[in-house]
Amino acid sequence: MSQLHFFFFPMMAHGHMIPTLDMAKLVALRGVKATIITTPLNESVFSKAIQRNKNLGIEIDIRLIKFQAVEHGLHEECERLDLIPSDDLLLNFFKATVMMQEPLEHLIQECRPNCLVSDIFFPWTIDTAAKFNIPRLAIHGTSFFALCAGESIRLHKPFMNVASDSESFVVPNLPHQIKLTKSQLSPFDRIEEEKNIPLMVKTVRESGLKGYGVIFNSFYELEQDYVEHYTKVLGRKAWAIGPLSLCNRDIEDKAERGKQSSIDKHDCMKWLDSKKSSSIIYICFGSIANFTALQMRELAMGIEASRQEFIWVIRKDKEVQDNEDELPKGFEERMKEKGLIIRGWAPQVLILDHESVGAFVTHCGWNSTLEGISAGVPMVTWPVFVEQFCNEKLVTEVLRTGVGVGSVKWQKTYTEGVKKEEITKAIRRVMVGEEAEGFRSRAKAYKEMARKAVEIGGSSYSNLTTLLEDISIFNSTSDYDLSTTRIRMLVLSLIFKIRLS
């Protein structure tokens, strides 16, 4: 059979595009032709990394599709989720993504890929893949744990049995006893009747259930109970091939994932080199979370009171720029010997991998969570929205590699409510408290598991091998009539079940 060709089509958001680039690199290293599909203004997210890989003989192509921003009431440069000025325009953005279907189909007709790997936020790609009789693999961008918990909540609606938003409930039918509160659920997960859930939300959810299967940026040893639950109890087809970030071995690849760093990587490493092992707390909340000015002050005071050295990444955009002016008076001057503030984009993987970093204050976005796990650092968890409260439970209660600051409310914008005393307490608990060595020991063990998973013969390496074999089998016949396709899908399904038994 000729060389396999995969199309990769991520949602236009850094948290989706960066791991997809890593995924494309992984399959290209296995001899698969990889093509990334994106919009013109997002080409820069991929271009430098693609060129570096080409210099090493790793071929990754990129093809561009026009994004109809202006036609849908958005400004012309609004081609990425973090550039949407208001949540009121989210629906406009998603309507514009639907208009990408026709040009994507033209590209598929031209390039004839063997597989379409697409984001769950592009549910229409299921129909596109079916039209060309190629398998569509979904990218969820989260953990097995979060999807299992979310499915249980939607199926059983345990939140209906509590008297208030702050009363906890047990998420039923999971391998561990996990408790959440209604206030930690998204507004859509709190809806009691399915008929009241918006059509777009339903369609996206179903997008992850349809198609050929799901690729996870995770590894079996990390979430063994939940991989088994997802595949055997929920009966879904999945391949865990992560941690994807570990495919980046070169310092440039680590330093410039997604954007040009706002700090010179050599200056950053020099600063870290001057510090003692496990002495630095790294604080970063991703590319979307926003805090109020009051919460920024509480965070700054909590950091100062912890008496720990730190690196604090503050987003360099309008909402946070206002908050920067609200840092406590004299904070930066007092902290100039103790801390490093990076305004903008930080080389996160490079920082986390440094031996002087002792813990990570994180919003529990899955990419950041997995990067912290891969680096072997304990975490201070501060979830904000989406599935981050579930990821927090995985870290603090299942893996036991971190502690929470007490964030209890799902808030899409302008997060607040965490007091400086709780921030200080959590930081000191993972850095210098009685439990610190235990957190550190468990975190290091998971780091070693992650490293072994991606090596030849490891679980993730083997899962990727299996995936490529499955796609090869799917494409091994030239007879594409409907009955043959159904027979082939049945055979593959049986093969998959045999592997699980």
XYZ file of C-alpha atoms in Angstrom:
501
model
C 0.000 0.000 0.000
C 1.184 3.569 -0.678
C 2.251 5.968 2.089
C -0.512 6.857 4.531
C -1.612 10.484 4.521
C -3.286 12.095 7.566
C -5.137 15.422 7.572
C -5.029 17.215 10.946
C -7.673 19.880 11.507
C -7.599 21.486 15.000
C -9.894 24.153 16.402
C -8.260 27.558 16.085
C -7.107 27.959 19.684
C -3.605 27.556 21.075
C -4.664 24.772 23.428
C -5.928 22.782 20.431
C -3.373 23.683 17.765
C -0.200 23.060 19.794
C -0.902 19.401 20.700
C -2.177 18.771 17.162
C 1.164 19.941 15.795
C 2.868 17.476 18.149
C 0.519 14.750 16.919
C 1.384 15.516 13.299
C 5.062 15.336 14.177
C 4.597 11.937 15.828
C 2.926 10.340 12.814
C 5.431 11.982 10.444
C 8.222 10.361 12.455
C 6.524 7.030 11.668
C 6.659 7.645 7.927
C 3.125 9.003 7.544
C 2.514 12.068 5.413
C 1.025 14.722 7.705
C -0.880 17.812 6.572
C -2.188 20.441 8.993
C -5.252 22.431 7.954
C -5.706 25.910 9.423
C -6.516 29.527 8.538
C -4.091 32.152 7.178
C -3.647 34.100 10.414
C -2.892 30.916 12.348
C -0.174 29.701 9.990
C 2.468 31.334 12.212
C 1.536 28.998 15.094
C 2.906 26.108 13.025
C 5.348 27.551 10.491
C 8.590 27.760 12.509
C 8.165 24.301 14.010
C 7.329 22.846 10.585
C 10.461 24.402 9.098
C 12.638 23.075 11.945
C 11.200 19.602 11.383
C 11.814 19.822 7.626
C 15.448 20.653 8.342
C 15.582 17.350 10.230
C 13.938 15.453 7.384
C 10.490 15.320 9.026
C 7.941 16.424 6.440
C 4.802 18.190 7.673
C 2.713 20.100 5.172
C 0.310 22.933 5.882
C -2.727 24.001 3.860
C -4.811 27.101 4.474
C -8.561 27.673 4.386
C -10.112 31.126 4.347
C -12.042 31.954 7.509
C -15.154 34.045 6.910
C -14.818 36.318 9.930
C -16.182 39.575 8.505
C -19.080 37.762 6.828
C -20.163 36.581 10.293
C -19.928 39.853 12.180
C -16.360 39.463 13.441
C -13.371 41.689 12.822
C -11.152 40.464 10.005
C -8.354 39.194 12.265
C -10.654 37.167 14.511
C -9.479 33.707 13.434
C -8.788 32.265 16.866
C -10.901 31.729 19.988
C -8.786 33.978 22.219
C -9.293 36.857 19.754
C -13.089 36.887 20.126
C -13.791 40.190 21.928
C -16.973 38.997 23.648
C -18.690 35.720 24.514
C -21.722 37.120 22.703
C -19.815 36.528 19.455
C -18.932 32.877 20.135
C -21.882 31.639 18.103
C -20.790 33.852 15.190
C -17.351 32.266 15.366
C -18.698 28.715 15.323
C -21.043 29.545 12.430
C -18.006 30.771 10.518
C -16.226 27.459 11.150
C -19.097 25.604 9.450
C -18.353 27.568 6.278
C -14.956 25.846 6.180
C -16.585 22.572 5.153
C -16.663 23.212 1.412
C -13.009 24.326 1.083
C -11.948 21.391 3.302
C -13.747 19.012 0.977
C -11.976 20.564 -2.001
C -8.643 19.896 -0.264
C -9.608 16.297 0.503
C -10.612 15.787 -3.117
C -7.282 17.234 -4.236
C -4.972 15.479 -1.743
C -6.861 12.223 -1.104
C -5.796 11.688 2.541
C -6.411 8.316 4.179
C -7.666 9.784 7.424
C -9.135 13.010 8.833
C -8.152 13.874 12.411
C -10.447 16.705 13.449
C -11.532 18.613 16.519
C -14.825 17.721 18.204
C -15.770 21.378 17.720
C -15.991 20.628 13.998
C -18.865 18.106 14.155
C -19.601 18.531 10.452
C -16.293 16.819 9.624
C -18.021 13.504 10.388
C -20.174 13.990 7.290
C -17.196 15.177 5.274
C -15.177 12.061 6.133
C -18.158 9.822 5.332
C -18.595 11.554 1.976
C -15.059 10.548 0.985
C -15.189 7.208 2.821
C -12.208 7.938 5.041
C -12.073 7.385 8.816
C -12.574 10.439 10.985
C -10.684 10.458 14.286
C -11.835 12.931 16.945
C -9.559 15.065 19.086
C -11.145 15.839 22.459
C -8.208 17.635 24.025
C -8.931 16.408 27.543
C -8.457 13.427 29.854
C -10.215 10.068 29.955
C -11.090 10.923 33.549
C -12.918 14.143 32.620
C -14.891 12.480 29.822
C -15.918 9.571 32.058
C -17.012 11.944 34.823
C -18.826 14.202 32.374
C -20.701 11.298 30.828
C -21.785 10.067 34.256
C -23.029 13.529 35.245
C -25.005 13.928 32.026
C -26.467 10.428 32.243
C -27.381 10.312 35.945
C -27.688 14.039 36.800
C -26.604 13.574 40.444
C -26.606 17.354 40.969
C -30.421 17.234 41.050
C -30.265 15.571 44.472
C -28.463 18.412 46.274
C -30.124 21.313 48.056
C -27.662 24.038 47.055
C -24.902 24.870 44.591
C -22.275 24.375 47.303
C -23.447 20.937 48.533
C -21.295 18.141 47.161
C -22.535 15.071 45.331
C -20.817 11.829 44.344
C -20.293 11.288 40.621
C -21.769 7.770 40.227
C -20.317 4.661 38.580
C -16.673 5.746 38.517
C -13.674 3.689 39.684
C -13.016 6.240 42.474
C -15.367 8.168 44.730
C -15.295 11.635 43.207
C -17.269 14.506 44.668
C -18.167 17.766 42.923
C -20.561 20.618 43.596
C -23.154 22.074 41.276
C -21.214 25.352 41.191
C -18.250 23.505 39.639
C -20.286 22.307 36.652
C -20.641 24.192 33.396
C -24.020 25.865 32.794
C -24.776 23.213 30.161
C -24.024 20.318 32.524
C -26.453 21.757 35.086
C -29.412 21.609 32.695
C -31.889 19.061 34.028
C -33.757 18.203 30.818
C -31.968 17.187 27.643
C -34.478 19.053 25.481
C -33.244 22.340 26.972
C -29.617 21.823 25.986
C -28.645 24.100 23.060
C -28.390 22.338 19.711
C -24.765 23.396 19.201
C -23.744 21.838 22.535
C -25.575 18.594 21.685
C -23.961 18.444 18.267
C -20.456 18.933 19.660
C -21.009 16.271 22.327
C -22.238 13.807 19.726
C -19.233 14.652 17.573
C -17.008 12.801 20.026
C -19.215 9.709 19.921
C -19.413 9.349 16.159
C -16.770 8.549 13.603
C -13.999 5.971 13.764
C -12.668 6.675 17.274
C -10.940 9.182 19.550
C -7.278 10.095 19.960
C -6.229 11.088 23.487
C -3.259 13.123 24.603
C -2.749 10.888 27.617
C -1.069 7.603 28.504
C -2.421 4.346 29.840
C -0.433 4.230 33.085
C -1.683 7.688 34.108
C -5.386 6.926 33.850
C -5.521 3.147 33.669
C -8.880 2.800 35.446
C -10.455 5.476 33.258
C -9.031 4.180 29.973
C -10.650 0.851 30.877
C -13.898 2.563 31.903
C -14.057 4.637 28.714
C -13.350 1.752 26.363
C -14.989 -1.208 28.124
C -17.815 0.260 30.211
C -18.759 3.117 27.885
C -17.743 0.998 24.885
C -15.807 3.616 22.948
C -12.873 3.232 20.648
C -9.808 5.202 21.689
C -6.035 5.418 21.421
C -3.919 7.084 24.120
C -0.732 8.277 22.411
C 0.594 10.956 24.774
C 2.098 12.879 26.385
C 2.406 14.573 23.016
C 4.691 17.330 24.337
C 7.433 14.747 24.913
C 8.051 14.528 21.166
C 9.815 17.895 21.534
C 13.396 17.146 22.522
C 15.091 20.186 20.971
C 15.351 23.350 23.091
C 13.878 25.433 20.242
C 10.844 23.159 19.962
C 10.244 23.436 23.696
C 10.788 27.188 23.801
C 8.580 28.211 20.881
C 5.520 25.977 21.073
C 2.656 28.103 19.734
C 4.178 31.572 19.953
C 7.449 33.396 20.163
C 8.352 33.577 23.835
C 8.063 36.996 25.486
C 11.346 36.381 27.306
C 14.671 35.341 25.829
C 14.948 31.619 26.546
C 18.619 31.924 27.453
C 17.900 34.682 29.979
C 15.104 32.588 31.433
C 17.312 29.499 31.722
C 20.166 31.554 33.199
C 17.799 32.872 35.895
C 16.590 29.338 36.667
C 20.164 27.992 36.674
C 20.982 30.396 39.498
C 18.313 28.847 41.760
C 18.362 25.803 44.002
C 16.744 22.524 42.962
C 12.934 22.440 43.400
C 12.910 25.982 44.845
C 10.783 27.815 42.240
C 7.000 27.913 42.001
C 5.834 28.422 38.401
C 2.494 30.239 38.045
C 0.585 30.282 34.765
C -3.113 30.158 33.839
C -3.067 29.514 30.110
C -4.194 31.697 27.236
C -7.888 32.242 28.054
C -8.552 32.490 31.826
C -9.133 36.026 33.142
C -8.995 37.300 36.718
C -10.566 40.395 38.214
C -8.293 43.148 39.533
C -9.215 42.101 43.079
C -8.229 38.485 42.403
C -4.925 39.587 40.893
C -4.127 41.476 44.111
C -5.079 38.446 46.219
C -2.847 36.239 44.085
C 0.095 38.629 44.356
C -0.288 38.889 48.135
C -0.601 35.123 48.419
C 2.599 34.625 46.430
C 4.458 37.169 48.542
C 3.251 35.685 51.823
C 4.355 32.189 50.742
C 7.971 33.409 50.855
C 8.784 31.219 47.848
C 10.753 32.230 44.772
C 8.625 32.222 41.652
C 8.030 32.743 37.948
C 4.636 34.337 37.279
C 3.257 34.507 33.734
C 0.740 37.321 33.214
C -1.116 37.471 29.926
C -0.346 40.528 27.848
C -3.787 41.488 26.608
C -6.348 44.143 27.454
C -8.183 42.381 30.272
C -5.034 41.412 32.116
C -3.271 44.666 31.241
C -5.879 46.462 33.349
C -5.214 44.001 36.154
C -1.454 44.476 35.959
C -1.963 48.028 37.175
C -3.816 46.609 40.159
C -0.909 44.602 41.567
C -0.231 45.657 45.158
C 1.744 48.865 45.449
C 5.466 48.148 45.394
C 4.973 44.417 44.730
C 7.283 44.202 41.746
C 10.000 46.224 43.446
C 9.830 44.086 46.591
C 9.842 40.871 44.569
C 12.522 41.716 41.988
C 15.131 39.526 43.716
C 12.697 36.742 44.522
C 10.576 36.458 41.400
C 10.474 36.745 37.641
C 7.332 38.136 36.004
C 6.830 37.265 32.330
C 4.219 39.362 30.560
C 3.008 37.503 27.491
C 3.965 34.032 26.282
C 6.318 31.853 28.314
C 8.384 28.828 27.230
C 6.335 26.654 29.594
C 7.682 23.194 28.759
C 11.254 24.479 28.997
C 10.557 26.065 32.398
C 8.700 23.069 33.849
C 11.502 20.735 32.785
C 14.119 22.740 34.708
C 15.323 21.114 37.927
C 14.879 24.332 39.931
C 11.084 24.278 39.435
C 9.435 22.678 42.455
C 5.719 23.162 41.739
C 3.229 24.527 39.224
C 0.221 26.749 39.995
C -2.147 25.884 37.148
C -5.703 26.391 35.906
C -5.819 22.641 35.155
C -6.251 22.951 31.419
C -5.392 19.491 30.139
C -2.322 20.528 28.134
C -0.824 22.327 31.129
C -1.790 19.517 33.506
C -0.118 16.902 31.322
C 2.967 19.089 30.814
C 3.263 19.367 34.601
C 2.873 15.600 34.969
C 5.467 14.979 32.252
C 7.903 17.301 34.033
C 7.354 15.536 37.351
C 6.313 18.625 39.338
C 3.583 18.754 42.008
C 0.707 21.110 41.279
C -1.335 23.777 43.011
C -4.681 23.488 41.247
C -6.863 26.490 40.441
C -9.570 25.408 37.966
C -11.612 28.108 36.249
C -14.037 26.627 33.697
C -14.685 23.928 31.041
C -13.564 20.502 32.374
C -10.823 21.917 34.616
C -12.583 21.010 37.883
C -12.526 17.357 36.795
C -8.835 17.568 35.921
C -8.234 19.010 39.389
C -9.862 15.933 40.948
C -7.606 13.664 38.907
C -4.512 15.481 40.169
C -5.505 15.950 43.804
C -7.526 12.802 44.565
C -6.526 10.086 42.083
C -2.857 10.843 41.378
C -2.354 12.728 44.683
C 0.302 14.970 43.164
C -1.170 18.320 44.146
C -3.515 20.403 46.269
C -6.241 22.896 45.437
C -6.523 26.568 46.355
C -10.255 26.209 46.945
C -11.643 27.390 43.621
C -15.293 26.311 43.750
C -17.128 28.237 41.049
C -17.179 27.641 37.274
C -16.544 31.121 35.790
C -15.894 31.762 32.117
C -14.788 35.381 32.579
C -13.380 37.524 35.360
C -12.682 34.790 37.867
C -12.455 35.686 41.546
C -13.200 34.327 45.001
C -9.913 32.726 46.085
C -8.353 34.421 49.115
C -4.664 35.128 49.590
C -4.508 32.949 52.696
C -5.626 29.875 50.745
C -3.114 30.619 47.970
C -0.280 30.908 50.476
C -1.361 27.739 52.288
C -1.523 25.661 49.079
C 1.843 26.895 47.772
C 3.628 26.203 51.046
C 1.940 22.812 51.369
C 3.424 21.506 48.101
C 6.755 23.310 48.439
C 7.827 23.028 52.079
C 5.031 21.338 54.041
C 5.116 17.916 55.697
C 3.516 16.363 52.598
C 5.847 18.056 50.093
C 8.211 15.106 49.748
C 5.295 12.758 49.119
C 3.876 15.021 46.423
C 7.303 15.283 44.824
C 7.945 11.537 44.963
C 4.621 10.641 43.330
C 5.062 13.361 40.686
C 8.519 12.017 39.776
C 7.085 8.503 39.454
C 4.477 9.681 36.943
C 7.172 11.548 35.023
C 9.072 8.280 34.622
C 5.882 6.488 33.516
C 5.261 9.206 30.919
C 8.793 8.893 29.558
C 8.518 5.127 29.229
C 5.075 5.341 27.602
C 6.389 7.213 24.546
C 9.525 5.128 24.101
C 9.660 2.177 21.686
C 7.607 -0.605 23.228
C 5.824 1.771 25.629
C 2.039 1.953 25.855
C 1.617 5.151 23.848
C 4.158 4.114 21.224
C 2.361 0.787 20.817
C -1.058 2.478 20.679
C 0.097 4.717 17.854
C 1.418 1.644 16.030
C -1.997 -0.005 16.452
C -3.783 3.107 15.210
C -1.654 3.313 12.064
C -2.243 -0.385 11.427
C -5.991 0.080 11.807
C -6.042 2.965 9.347
C -3.972 0.898 6.919
C -6.493 -1.945 7.152
C -9.360 0.467 6.568
C -7.697 1.714 3.394
C -6.414 -1.651 2.176
C -9.282 -2.320 -0.242
C -10.055 -0.436 -3.404
C -13.734 -1.429 -3.282
C -15.586 1.470 -1.730
C -19.221 0.452 -2.085
C -21.361 0.882 1.039
C -21.784 -2.806 1.857
C -18.033 -3.404 1.738
C -17.455 -0.406 4.001
C -19.942 -1.743 6.529
C -18.293 -5.175 6.497
C -14.861 -3.584 6.966
C -16.104 -1.479 9.903
C -17.630 -4.591 11.506
C -14.379 -6.535 11.143
C -12.370 -3.665 12.653
C -14.838 -3.385 15.501
C -14.426 -7.102 16.247
C -10.644 -6.769 16.115
C -10.847 -3.904 18.589
C -13.049 -5.882 21.002
C -10.705 -8.881 20.835
C -7.765 -6.618 21.747
C -9.641 -5.354 24.787
C -10.660 -8.794 26.066
